[in-house]
Coordinates of C-alpha atoms in Angstrom, one line a residue:
M9 CA 25.1 -5.0 -7.4
R10 CA 23.3 -5.2 -4.0
Q11 CA 22.1 -8.2 -2.2
L12 CA 18.5 -8.3 -1.1
T13 CA 17.9 -7.9 2.6
A14 CA 16.2 -10.8 4.6
L15 CA 12.9 -8.9 4.5
D16 CA 13.1 -8.2 0.7
A17 CA 13.9 -11.9 0.1
Q18 CA 10.9 -12.9 2.3
F19 CA 8.6 -11.3 -0.3
L20 CA 10.1 -13.6 -2.9
N21 CA 9.9 -16.6 -0.6
V22 CA 6.2 -16.1 0.3
E23 CA 5.2 -16.6 -3.4
S24 CA 3.5 -19.9 -4.3
A25 CA 0.9 -21.3 -6.6
T26 CA -1.7 -19.2 -4.7
T27 CA 0.3 -16.1 -3.6
A28 CA 1.7 -13.3 -5.7
A29 CA 3.7 -10.7 -3.8
H30 CA 3.5 -7.5 -5.8
V31 CA 1.8 -4.2 -4.9
A32 CA -0.1 -2.3 -7.5
G33 CA -2.3 0.6 -8.4
L34 CA -4.9 1.5 -10.9
A35 CA -5.0 5.0 -12.2
I36 CA -8.1 6.4 -13.9
V37 CA -7.0 9.0 -16.4
D38 CA -8.8 11.5 -18.6
P39 CA -6.7 10.8 -21.8
A40 CA -6.4 14.4 -23.0
G41 CA -7.8 14.0 -26.4
G42 CA -6.1 10.7 -27.1
R43 CA -2.6 11.7 -26.2
L44 CA -2.4 8.8 -23.6
N45 CA -1.6 5.8 -25.7
R46 CA 1.0 3.0 -25.7
Q47 CA 3.5 4.8 -27.7
A48 CA 3.3 7.9 -25.4
L49 CA 3.8 5.7 -22.3
A50 CA 6.7 3.9 -24.0
D51 CA 8.4 7.2 -24.8
L52 CA 7.8 8.5 -21.2
L53 CA 9.3 5.3 -19.7
R54 CA 12.4 5.6 -22.0
R55 CA 13.0 9.2 -20.8
R56 CA 12.4 8.6 -17.1
L57 CA 13.0 5.0 -16.2
H58 CA 16.5 6.0 -14.9
L59 CA 14.7 8.1 -12.3
A60 CA 13.0 5.0 -10.9
P61 CA 15.9 2.6 -10.0
A62 CA 13.7 -0.3 -9.0
L63 CA 12.3 -0.6 -12.5
G64 CA 15.7 -1.1 -14.1
L65 CA 16.9 -4.0 -12.0
R66 CA 16.5 -7.8 -12.2
L67 CA 17.3 -10.7 -9.9
A68 CA 20.5 -12.6 -10.0
E69 CA 19.9 -15.9 -8.2
V70 CA 22.7 -17.6 -6.1
P71 CA 23.3 -21.1 -7.4
F72 CA 21.2 -23.8 -5.6
G73 CA 19.5 -21.1 -3.6
L74 CA 22.3 -21.1 -1.1
D75 CA 21.9 -17.3 -0.3
R76 CA 19.6 -14.4 -1.0
P77 CA 19.5 -13.1 -4.6
Y78 CA 21.2 -9.9 -5.8
W79 CA 19.9 -6.9 -7.7
V80 CA 21.7 -6.3 -10.9
T81 CA 21.1 -3.8 -13.7
D82 CA 19.3 -5.1 -16.8
A83 CA 21.0 -3.3 -19.6
E84 CA 18.7 -4.9 -22.2
L85 CA 15.4 -4.1 -20.7
D86 CA 12.7 -4.7 -23.3
L87 CA 9.6 -2.6 -22.9
D88 CA 7.6 -5.0 -25.0
R89 CA 7.8 -7.4 -22.0
H90 CA 6.6 -4.9 -19.5
L91 CA 4.2 -2.5 -21.2
F92 CA 0.8 -4.0 -22.4
E93 CA -2.6 -2.8 -23.4
L94 CA -6.1 -4.2 -23.6
T95 CA -9.6 -3.0 -24.4
L96 CA -12.7 -3.7 -22.3
P97 CA -15.8 -4.8 -24.1
A98 CA -18.7 -2.3 -24.0
P99 CA -20.0 -0.7 -21.8
G100 CA -16.7 -0.7 -19.9
G101 CA -18.3 -0.5 -16.4
D102 CA -16.7 -0.6 -13.0
R103 CA -17.1 -4.3 -12.5
Q104 CA -15.8 -5.2 -15.9
L105 CA -12.7 -3.1 -15.2
A106 CA -12.3 -4.7 -11.7
E107 CA -12.6 -8.2 -13.2
A108 CA -10.0 -7.5 -15.8
V109 CA -7.6 -6.0 -13.4
A110 CA -8.1 -8.7 -10.8
R111 CA -7.0 -11.3 -13.4
I112 CA -3.8 -9.4 -14.0
H113 CA -3.2 -8.8 -10.3
A114 CA -3.5 -12.6 -9.7
R115 CA -0.6 -13.4 -12.0
R116 CA 2.9 -13.5 -10.6
L117 CA 5.7 -11.5 -12.2
D118 CA 8.4 -13.2 -14.3
R119 CA 11.6 -13.3 -12.2
A120 CA 13.8 -13.5 -15.3
R121 CA 13.0 -9.9 -16.0
P122 CA 12.8 -6.7 -13.9
L123 CA 9.8 -7.2 -11.6
W124 CA 7.2 -4.8 -12.9
E125 CA 4.4 -4.5 -15.5
M126 CA 2.3 -1.6 -16.8
H127 CA -1.1 -2.3 -18.5
L128 CA -2.9 0.4 -20.5
I129 CA -6.7 -0.3 -20.4
H130 CA -9.0 1.2 -23.0
G131 CA -12.8 1.0 -23.3
L132 CA -13.7 2.5 -20.0
A133 CA -17.1 4.3 -19.7
G134 CA -17.0 8.0 -20.5
G135 CA -13.9 7.7 -22.7
L136 CA -11.5 7.3 -19.7
V137 CA -8.4 5.2 -19.7
G138 CA -7.0 2.9 -17.0
V139 CA -3.3 2.4 -16.2
Y140 CA -2.6 -0.5 -14.0
T141 CA 1.0 -0.9 -12.7
K142 CA 2.4 -3.6 -10.5
V143 CA 5.9 -3.9 -8.9
H144 CA 7.2 -6.7 -6.8
H145 CA 7.2 -6.0 -3.1
A146 CA 10.8 -7.2 -2.9
A147 CA 11.8 -4.1 -4.9
I148 CA 9.6 -1.4 -3.3
D149 CA 7.8 -0.3 -0.2
G150 CA 5.3 2.5 0.2
V151 CA 7.9 5.3 0.2
S152 CA 10.0 4.0 -2.7
G153 CA 6.8 3.2 -4.5
A154 CA 5.6 6.8 -4.2
E155 CA 8.9 8.1 -5.5
T156 CA 8.8 5.7 -8.4
L157 CA 5.3 7.0 -9.3
A158 CA 6.4 10.6 -8.9
A159 CA 9.1 10.0 -11.6
L160 CA 6.4 9.3 -14.2
L161 CA 3.8 12.1 -13.3
D162 CA 3.8 15.8 -14.0
L163 CA 2.2 18.8 -12.3
T164 CA 0.8 20.3 -15.5
P165 CA -0.8 18.8 -18.6
D166 CA 2.1 20.2 -20.7
G167 CA 4.8 18.3 -18.9
P168 CA 7.1 18.8 -15.8
L169 CA 7.5 22.2 -14.2
P170 CA 10.9 23.8 -13.9
T171 CA 13.1 22.4 -11.1
G172 CA 12.4 24.1 -7.8
L173 CA 8.9 25.3 -8.5
T174 CA 6.9 24.5 -5.3
T175 CA 3.5 26.0 -5.9
S176 CA 0.6 23.7 -6.7
P177 CA -1.7 24.1 -9.7
S178 CA -4.9 26.1 -9.1
R179 CA -7.9 24.0 -7.9
G180 CA -10.0 26.1 -10.3
S181 CA -8.5 24.3 -13.3
A182 CA -11.0 23.7 -16.1
S183 CA -9.7 20.2 -16.7
P184 CA -12.5 17.8 -15.8
V185 CA -12.2 15.3 -12.9
R186 CA -14.3 12.5 -11.6
E187 CA -17.4 13.1 -9.5
S188 CA -17.0 12.3 -5.8
A189 CA -20.5 12.4 -4.4
S190 CA -21.0 8.8 -3.4
M191 CA -19.6 5.3 -3.2
T192 CA -22.2 4.0 -5.6
P193 CA -20.8 4.0 -9.1
G194 CA -22.7 5.1 -12.2
G195 CA -22.3 5.1 -15.9
P196 CA -21.2 7.9 -18.2
A197 CA -23.4 11.0 -18.3
G198 CA -26.6 10.3 -20.1
Q199 CA -26.3 6.5 -20.0
G200 CA -27.8 5.8 -16.7
P201 CA -26.2 4.0 -13.7
A202 CA -23.6 1.3 -14.1
P203 CA -23.4 -1.8 -11.8
T204 CA -22.8 -1.1 -8.2
G205 CA -19.1 -0.5 -7.6
S206 CA -16.7 2.0 -9.2
D207 CA -13.9 2.4 -11.7
A208 CA -10.6 1.4 -10.1
S209 CA -7.0 2.3 -10.5
P210 CA -3.6 1.4 -8.9
L211 CA -2.7 5.0 -8.2
P212 CA -5.5 6.7 -6.3
G213 CA -8.5 4.4 -5.8
H214 CA -12.2 5.5 -5.4
L215 CA -15.4 4.1 -4.2
A216 CA -17.2 7.0 -5.8
T217 CA -19.3 7.2 -8.9
G218 CA -18.1 6.1 -12.3
N219 CA -19.8 9.1 -14.0
A220 CA -18.0 11.0 -16.7
P221 CA -15.4 13.3 -15.2
A222 CA -17.0 16.1 -13.1
A223 CA -15.6 18.4 -10.5
R224 CA -13.6 16.5 -8.0
A225 CA -14.6 17.0 -4.3
E226 CA -13.0 19.6 -2.1
G227 CA -9.4 19.0 -1.3
G228 CA -6.7 21.2 0.1
A229 CA -3.3 22.3 -0.9
A230 CA -0.6 19.9 0.1
E231 CA 0.1 20.2 3.9
A232 CA 3.5 20.0 5.5
R233 CA 4.1 18.9 9.1
A234 CA 6.5 20.6 11.4
D235 CA 9.7 18.7 12.5
S236 CA 8.3 18.5 16.1
R237 CA 5.7 16.1 14.8
A238 CA 8.1 14.0 12.7
A239 CA 8.3 11.1 15.2
E240 CA 4.5 10.9 15.5
A241 CA 4.0 11.2 11.8
R242 CA 6.5 8.4 11.1
A243 CA 4.8 6.2 13.6
D244 CA 1.5 6.9 11.8
G245 CA 2.5 6.7 8.3
G246 CA 3.6 5.9 4.9
A247 CA 4.6 2.4 4.0
Y248 CA 3.9 -0.9 2.1
G249 CA 2.7 0.5 -1.0
I250 CA 0.4 0.7 1.4
G251 CA 1.5 2.3 4.8
A252 CA -0.4 4.1 7.4
C253 CA -0.3 7.8 7.9
S254 CA -2.1 10.2 10.3
E255 CA -2.7 12.8 7.7
P256 CA -2.7 12.4 3.9
T257 CA -0.3 15.3 3.4
A258 CA 2.5 16.2 1.1
A259 CA 5.3 14.6 3.0
V260 CA 4.4 12.7 6.2
G261 CA 7.1 10.3 7.3
G262 CA 8.5 10.4 3.8
G263 CA 5.7 8.3 2.5
G264 CA 3.6 10.8 0.7
L265 CA 3.7 11.4 -3.0
G266 CA 4.1 15.1 -2.2
L267 CA 4.7 18.2 -4.2
S268 CA 8.3 18.3 -3.3
A269 CA 8.9 14.8 -4.6
A270 CA 6.7 15.3 -7.7
A271 CA 8.2 18.6 -8.6
G272 CA 11.7 17.5 -7.9
E273 CA 11.5 14.3 -9.9
A274 CA 9.6 15.9 -12.7
G275 CA 11.8 18.9 -12.9
A276 CA 14.9 16.7 -13.0
A277 CA 13.3 14.8 -15.9
C278 CA 13.2 18.0 -18.0
S279 CA 16.9 18.2 -18.3
E280 CA 17.8 14.5 -18.2
P281 CA 19.6 13.1 -21.3
E282 CA 17.7 10.5 -23.3
A283 CA 18.6 7.0 -22.5
A284 CA 20.3 5.0 -25.2
V285 CA 17.5 3.1 -26.7
G286 CA 17.6 0.3 -29.3
G287 CA 14.1 -0.6 -30.5
E288 CA 12.0 -1.1 -27.4
G289 CA 15.0 -1.8 -25.2
L290 CA 16.4 0.6 -22.6
G291 CA 20.0 1.0 -23.5
S292 CA 22.8 0.5 -21.0
S293 CA 24.1 4.1 -20.7
A294 CA 21.5 5.4 -18.3
A295 CA 21.1 2.1 -16.6
A296 CA 24.8 1.7 -16.0
G297 CA 25.0 5.3 -14.7
E298 CA 22.3 4.6 -12.2
A299 CA 23.9 1.3 -11.3
G300 CA 27.1 3.0 -10.5
A301 CA 25.4 5.6 -8.4
Y302 CA 23.8 3.0 -6.3
G303 CA 26.8 0.7 -6.0
W304 CA 25.7 -1.9 -8.5
E305 CA 28.6 -2.7 -10.8
G306 CA 27.3 -5.6 -12.9
E307 CA 26.2 -9.2 -12.2
P308 CA 28.2 -11.1 -9.6
G309 CA 30.1 -14.1 -10.8
V310 CA 29.2 -17.6 -9.6
V311 CA 32.3 -17.9 -7.6
G312 CA 31.7 -14.6 -5.8
M313 CA 28.1 -15.5 -5.0
L314 CA 29.1 -18.9 -3.6
A315 CA 31.9 -17.3 -1.5
G316 CA 29.5 -14.9 -0.1
A317 CA 27.0 -17.7 0.7
V318 CA 29.7 -19.7 2.5
A319 CA 30.6 -16.6 4.6
R320 CA 27.0 -15.9 5.4
V321 CA 26.3 -19.5 6.5
A322 CA 29.4 -19.5 8.7
G323 CA 28.2 -16.3 10.5
Q324 CA 24.5 -17.3 10.6
P325 CA 24.5 -18.6 14.2
V326 CA 25.8 -15.3 15.6
R327 CA 23.4 -13.3 13.5
A328 CA 20.5 -15.5 14.4
A329 CA 21.3 -15.1 18.1
G330 CA 21.4 -11.3 17.8
A331 CA 18.2 -11.2 15.8
L332 CA 16.5 -13.4 18.4
V333 CA 17.4 -11.0 21.2
R334 CA 16.3 -8.0 19.2
A335 CA 13.0 -9.6 18.2
A336 CA 12.4 -10.6 21.8
A337 CA 12.7 -7.0 22.9
D338 CA 9.5 -6.4 20.8
L339 CA 7.8 -9.6 21.8
D340 CA 4.9 -7.8 23.3
V341 CA 4.0 -6.2 20.0
I342 CA 4.5 -9.2 17.7
P343 CA 1.2 -10.7 16.5
L344 CA 0.1 -13.8 18.5
A345 CA 3.3 -13.9 20.5
G346 CA 2.4 -10.7 22.3
A347 CA -0.8 -12.3 23.6
L348 CA 1.1 -15.2 25.3
P349 CA 1.5 -15.1 29.1
G350 CA 4.7 -13.4 30.2
A351 CA 5.3 -11.7 26.8
R352 CA 5.8 -8.3 28.5
L353 CA 8.2 -9.8 31.0
V354 CA 10.3 -11.5 28.4
A355 CA 10.4 -8.3 26.3
R356 CA 11.5 -6.2 29.3
A357 CA 14.2 -8.8 30.1
A358 CA 15.5 -8.8 26.5
R359 CA 15.7 -5.0 26.4
A360 CA 17.6 -5.0 29.7
L361 CA 20.0 -7.6 28.3
A362 CA 20.5 -5.3 25.3
G363 CA 21.1 -2.2 27.5
D364 CA 17.9 -0.5 26.3
R365 CA 16.4 1.4 29.3
R366 CA 14.0 3.5 27.4
P367 CA 10.5 3.4 29.0
R368 CA 7.9 2.1 26.5
P369 CA 4.2 2.9 26.6
E370 CA 2.2 -0.3 27.2
V371 CA 0.1 -1.7 24.3
P372 CA -3.1 -3.9 24.5
E373 CA -2.5 -7.5 25.6
G374 CA -4.3 -10.7 26.3
P375 CA -7.2 -12.3 24.4
G376 CA -8.1 -9.1 22.7
M377 CA -4.9 -9.3 20.6
I378 CA -5.5 -12.9 19.4
A379 CA -7.0 -12.9 15.9
P380 CA -10.4 -14.6 16.0
R381 CA -11.7 -17.0 13.3
T382 CA -13.5 -15.3 10.4
P383 CA -14.7 -16.4 6.9
F384 CA -11.8 -14.5 5.3
N385 CA -9.1 -16.2 7.3
G386 CA -7.6 -19.5 6.1
P387 CA -5.8 -20.9 3.1
I388 CA -6.3 -18.8 0.0
S389 CA -6.7 -19.7 -3.7
A390 CA -4.9 -18.3 -6.7
G391 CA -7.8 -16.2 -7.8
R392 CA -8.4 -12.6 -6.9
R393 CA -11.4 -10.2 -6.7
L394 CA -11.2 -6.4 -6.6
A395 CA -13.5 -3.6 -5.6
F396 CA -12.7 0.1 -5.4
G397 CA -14.3 3.5 -4.6
S398 CA -13.8 6.8 -3.0
V399 CA -15.0 9.0 -0.1
S400 CA -14.5 12.7 0.5
L401 CA -11.3 13.6 2.3
K402 CA -13.1 16.7 3.6
D403 CA -15.8 14.6 5.2
V404 CA -13.2 12.3 6.8
K405 CA -11.3 15.3 8.2
T406 CA -14.6 16.8 9.5
V407 CA -15.1 13.6 11.6
A408 CA -11.5 13.5 12.7
R409 CA -11.5 17.1 13.9
A410 CA -14.8 16.7 15.7
H411 CA -13.4 13.8 17.7
G412 CA -9.8 15.0 18.2
L413 CA -8.4 12.1 16.0
S414 CA -6.2 11.8 13.0
V415 CA -7.4 11.0 9.5
N416 CA -5.8 7.5 9.8
D417 CA -7.8 6.9 12.9
V418 CA -11.0 7.6 11.0
V419 CA -9.9 5.4 8.1
M420 CA -9.3 2.5 10.6
A421 CA -12.7 3.1 12.1
L422 CA -14.4 3.0 8.7
C423 CA -12.7 -0.3 8.0
T424 CA -13.8 -1.6 11.4
S425 CA -17.4 -0.7 10.8
A426 CA -17.4 -2.1 7.2
L427 CA -16.0 -5.4 8.4
R428 CA -18.5 -5.5 11.2
S429 CA -21.4 -5.0 8.8
W430 CA -20.0 -7.6 6.4
L431 CA -19.5 -10.2 9.1
S432 CA -22.9 -9.5 10.7
E433 CA -24.7 -10.1 7.4
R434 CA -23.2 -13.6 7.4
D435 CA -23.8 -14.4 11.1
A436 CA -20.0 -14.6 11.5
L437 CA -19.3 -11.7 13.8
P438 CA -16.7 -12.7 16.5
E439 CA -17.4 -11.9 20.1
G440 CA -14.1 -10.0 20.4
P441 CA -12.1 -7.6 18.2
L442 CA -10.4 -8.4 15.0
V443 CA -6.7 -7.8 14.8
A444 CA -5.2 -5.8 11.9
A445 CA -1.6 -5.1 10.8
V446 CA -0.9 -1.5 9.7
P447 CA 2.4 -1.2 7.7
V448 CA 4.6 1.7 8.8
A449 CA 7.6 3.3 7.1
V450 CA 11.0 3.2 8.9
R451 CA 12.9 4.6 6.0
E452 CA 15.4 7.3 6.9
P453 CA 15.7 10.4 4.7
E454 CA 19.2 9.4 3.5
A455 CA 17.8 6.1 2.2
R456 CA 15.0 7.7 0.2
D457 CA 16.3 6.3 -3.1
A458 CA 17.3 2.9 -1.9
V459 CA 15.7 -0.1 -3.6
G460 CA 13.9 -2.5 -1.3
N461 CA 11.8 -2.4 1.9
Q462 CA 12.3 -0.5 5.1
I463 CA 9.0 -1.1 6.8
S464 CA 7.6 -2.4 10.0
A465 CA 4.0 -2.8 11.3
L466 CA 1.7 -1.7 14.0
I467 CA -0.7 -4.3 15.4
A468 CA -4.1 -2.9 16.3
P469 CA -7.4 -4.3 17.6
L470 CA -10.5 -3.5 15.6
P471 CA -13.5 -3.3 17.9
T472 CA -15.9 -4.9 15.5
H473 CA -17.8 -6.4 18.5
E474 CA -18.9 -2.9 19.6
P475 CA -22.4 -2.0 18.2
D476 CA -22.1 1.8 18.6
A477 CA -20.3 3.6 15.7
R478 CA -19.1 6.5 17.9
V479 CA -17.8 4.1 20.6
R480 CA -16.0 2.1 17.9
L481 CA -14.4 5.3 16.7
R482 CA -13.2 6.3 20.2
E483 CA -11.8 2.8 20.8
V484 CA -9.9 2.8 17.5
G485 CA -8.4 6.2 18.3
T486 CA -7.3 5.0 21.8
A487 CA -5.7 1.8 20.4
M488 CA -4.0 3.6 17.6
A489 CA -2.7 6.3 19.9
A490 CA -1.1 3.7 22.2
A491 CA 0.5 1.9 19.3
K492 CA 1.8 5.1 17.8
R493 CA 3.2 6.3 21.1
R494 CA 5.1 3.0 21.5
F495 CA 6.4 3.2 17.9
A496 CA 7.5 6.8 18.3
V497 CA 9.7 5.8 21.3
A498 CA 11.1 2.7 19.7
P499 CA 10.3 1.9 16.1
A500 CA 9.8 -1.9 16.0
R501 CA 12.1 -3.8 13.6
W502 CA 10.8 -7.2 14.4
L503 CA 9.8 -8.0 10.8
D504 CA 13.5 -7.7 9.8
E505 CA 14.7 -9.7 12.8
L506 CA 12.2 -12.6 12.3
C507 CA 13.2 -12.8 8.6
S508 CA 16.9 -13.0 9.6
M509 CA 16.8 -15.9 12.0
L510 CA 17.0 -18.8 9.6
P511 CA 19.5 -19.4 6.8
A512 CA 18.4 -18.3 3.4
P513 CA 17.9 -21.8 1.9
V514 CA 15.8 -22.9 4.9
T515 CA 13.7 -19.8 4.8
A516 CA 13.1 -20.1 1.0
L517 CA 11.9 -23.7 1.3
A518 CA 9.9 -23.3 4.6
T519 CA 8.1 -20.0 4.2
P520 CA 5.1 -21.2 2.0
A521 CA 4.5 -24.2 4.2
I522 CA 4.7 -22.1 7.4
F523 CA 2.3 -19.5 6.0
R524 CA -0.1 -22.3 4.9
L525 CA 0.0 -24.0 8.3
A526 CA -0.4 -20.7 10.2
S527 CA -3.6 -19.9 8.2
V528 CA -5.1 -23.2 9.5
A529 CA -3.8 -23.4 13.0
F530 CA -3.2 -19.9 14.4
P531 CA -3.5 -16.9 12.0
P532 CA -1.6 -14.0 13.7
I533 CA -3.8 -11.3 12.2
N534 CA -7.1 -11.1 10.4
L535 CA -6.0 -8.6 7.6
I536 CA -3.7 -5.8 6.6
I537 CA -5.0 -2.2 6.4
S538 CA -2.9 0.5 4.8
N539 CA -3.3 4.2 4.3
V540 CA -0.8 5.9 2.0
P541 CA -0.7 9.7 1.9
G542 CA -0.8 11.4 -1.5
P543 CA -0.9 14.9 -2.9
Q544 CA -3.9 17.2 -2.6
F545 CA -3.5 18.6 -6.1
P546 CA -4.0 17.1 -9.6
L547 CA -1.3 15.2 -11.4
Y548 CA -0.9 14.3 -15.1
L549 CA 0.3 11.3 -17.1
C550 CA 1.2 11.9 -20.7
G551 CA -0.9 15.1 -20.6
G552 CA -4.0 13.3 -19.2
R553 CA -5.3 14.2 -15.8
V554 CA -5.2 11.5 -13.2
L555 CA -8.7 11.4 -11.7
S556 CA -8.2 8.7 -9.1
Y557 CA -5.8 6.1 -8.0
Y558 CA -6.8 2.7 -6.5
P559 CA -4.1 0.9 -4.6
M560 CA -3.9 -2.9 -4.3
S561 CA -1.9 -5.0 -1.9
V562 CA -0.8 -8.6 -1.3
L563 CA -2.8 -11.5 0.0
T564 CA -1.1 -14.4 1.8
D565 CA -2.4 -17.4 3.7
M566 CA -1.1 -16.0 7.0
T567 CA -2.3 -12.4 6.6
G568 CA -5.8 -13.2 5.4
G569 CA -8.0 -13.4 2.3
V570 CA -8.8 -9.7 2.2
S571 CA -6.7 -6.5 2.3
I572 CA -7.9 -2.9 2.4
T573 CA -5.6 -0.1 1.0
C574 CA -6.3 3.6 0.9
F575 CA -4.6 6.4 -1.0
S576 CA -5.4 10.1 -0.5
Y577 CA -5.4 12.2 -3.7
D578 CA -6.8 15.6 -4.7
G579 CA -9.5 15.8 -2.1
M580 CA -10.5 12.2 -2.0
L581 CA -9.6 8.9 -0.2
D582 CA -9.4 6.2 -2.8
F583 CA -9.9 2.6 -1.6
G584 CA -8.8 -0.6 -3.2
V585 CA -10.1 -3.9 -1.7
V586 CA -8.5 -7.1 -2.8
A587 CA -9.9 -10.5 -1.8
C588 CA -9.6 -14.2 -2.5
P589 CA -12.9 -15.3 -4.0
E590 CA -12.8 -18.5 -1.9
R591 CA -12.7 -16.3 1.2
M592 CA -14.8 -13.3 0.1
S593 CA -16.6 -13.7 -3.1
D594 CA -18.8 -10.5 -2.8
V595 CA -16.0 -8.0 -2.3
W596 CA -18.1 -5.1 -3.6
S597 CA -20.4 -5.4 -0.6
L598 CA -17.4 -4.6 1.7
A599 CA -16.6 -1.6 -0.4
G600 CA -20.1 -0.4 -0.1
H601 CA -20.0 -0.7 3.6
L602 CA -17.0 1.7 3.7
R603 CA -19.2 4.6 2.3
A604 CA -22.1 3.6 4.6
A605 CA -19.7 3.7 7.6
L606 CA -18.7 7.3 6.9
D607 CA -22.4 8.3 6.3
E608 CA -23.2 6.8 9.7
L609 CA -20.6 8.9 11.5
L610 CA -21.7 12.1 9.6
E611 CA -25.3 11.5 10.4
G612 CA -24.5 11.0 14.0
M613 CA -22.7 14.3 14.1
A614 CA -25.6 16.0 12.4
A615 CA -28.1 14.6 14.9
E616 CA -25.9 15.7 17.8
A617 CA -25.7 19.2 16.3
D618 CA -29.5 19.3 15.9
A619 CA -30.1 18.1 19.5
Y620 CA -27.7 20.8 20.8
S621 CA -29.5 23.5 18.8
D622 CA -32.9 22.4 20.1
A623 CA -31.6 22.4 23.7
A624 CA -30.0 25.8 23.3
A625 CA -33.1 27.5 21.6
P626 CA -35.1 29.7 24.0
A627 CA -38.4 28.5 25.1
S628 CA -41.3 30.1 23.2
G629 CA -44.3 31.8 24.8

């Protein structure tokens, strides 16, 4: 067994009647002639569930909530309680799919069972199939979530490749893929356009057309970054089921669903023994072996849990004091607190007290780091809305290269422009910048298989008040560069420290009320934006090609009524936008503004190129 960390437990504590704290993704799959069905998914899960430790564990609560829960192996896991299927009514368009998935996404997971569900969705236009998967954030972050996904996917339609094979499939494969031309969805070929919006999925998401599968836009082979860029990459990437990354490559900061992970996990699955299965249950042999490997040796007894709780309560004052000093060292980058007068001075004093003399690059401060009021900030309801779509990764890289920026910088600029357009349409554009949190992985390589969260966050201003798109892009790049330089020098752990300051019973009781109060009085951020790097080659599920994967994140009172998550896959950037209908009822309009924002930057580059050509042309006559 293993006890949840303070951060893991916080994702449980934040749940309420209006908040569900799971991360999810919607995969759109070409079903390979009907081979993707519930029985095939059940068989796949039986064979490979032991490769995804988080899916075989359930919570063991400490009596009276006196301490944080423990993870224990569920030796009687029943797939009937985790694997579901449904069929959309005709015509199975994008918005129908989004509405169905949003209803599922709004429901909290049952804590009496392992904290995950998978939903097989039939009836999509063009004969496609959706696979929506959600896992509680207490169990996974972006890195472990990518590894969990890799355990279920293959590199060829016929199954996993042999262990150690490290070449990607040819991009000239005849297998059909979705069209990537625009963010405006359409219906299946020959049936005319579908409603605005696009088919979604919790793996790669897309704001592109919903046409029957056609050739997917240009992508590249999976890229690898040199060790010399590891610090910068980690500061720019891969967390939260959702984490940010400078380049959507095979393995940046450990957060990508890269070829190495996919091939390694899939290859291992070839030779793995079958788990002992009784009916739909996952037998204990594989689960127990996995439990032993990770140090979980059965459910703790009541006496043992209570003894641990007493010891933890006794040591809480000392731990709280240490957490306070460590959090104060990062005071200048903590949302809201960093904007207070003297925050930098207090942070420097705390670092000096701790003996930390490392120079840290300065980050933005003052009013520009205070989240302004927007329509999507405030107490949220229990409902959810979803929109999704895709843009060409090649186009995003073109913009990034032209301005000397990273892919993640361009993603942040697209979100900035889309939010500006949405707010302007409602006469609600603040005079100053919005403030976004960008999740970042702090998972070390040796902890790759650990269940739970090892994440932090960058806090970045979004210059929505700036009317010029190219100026917005430059300002985003400058702000993100400063935040990444600071993170590369000293990765901030303030999320963990803040969660550790209060005793577990107090935190569990107080968190929902604190989040609700903060949303009314002083929201620390306006929203969360995440960019998870994925593989630039096709992947397969039960023989069917994964065409796109739409990620979805968590909404809370404190973090705002909208979140934007991006996943790069096979030449596209797939977006999932989740919103509270009380805060943003027309979420599809925000998704449409993302495509328009990229078009604006590309058109500006084309106009500059034309002007340069005209100026360089020799005078006639």
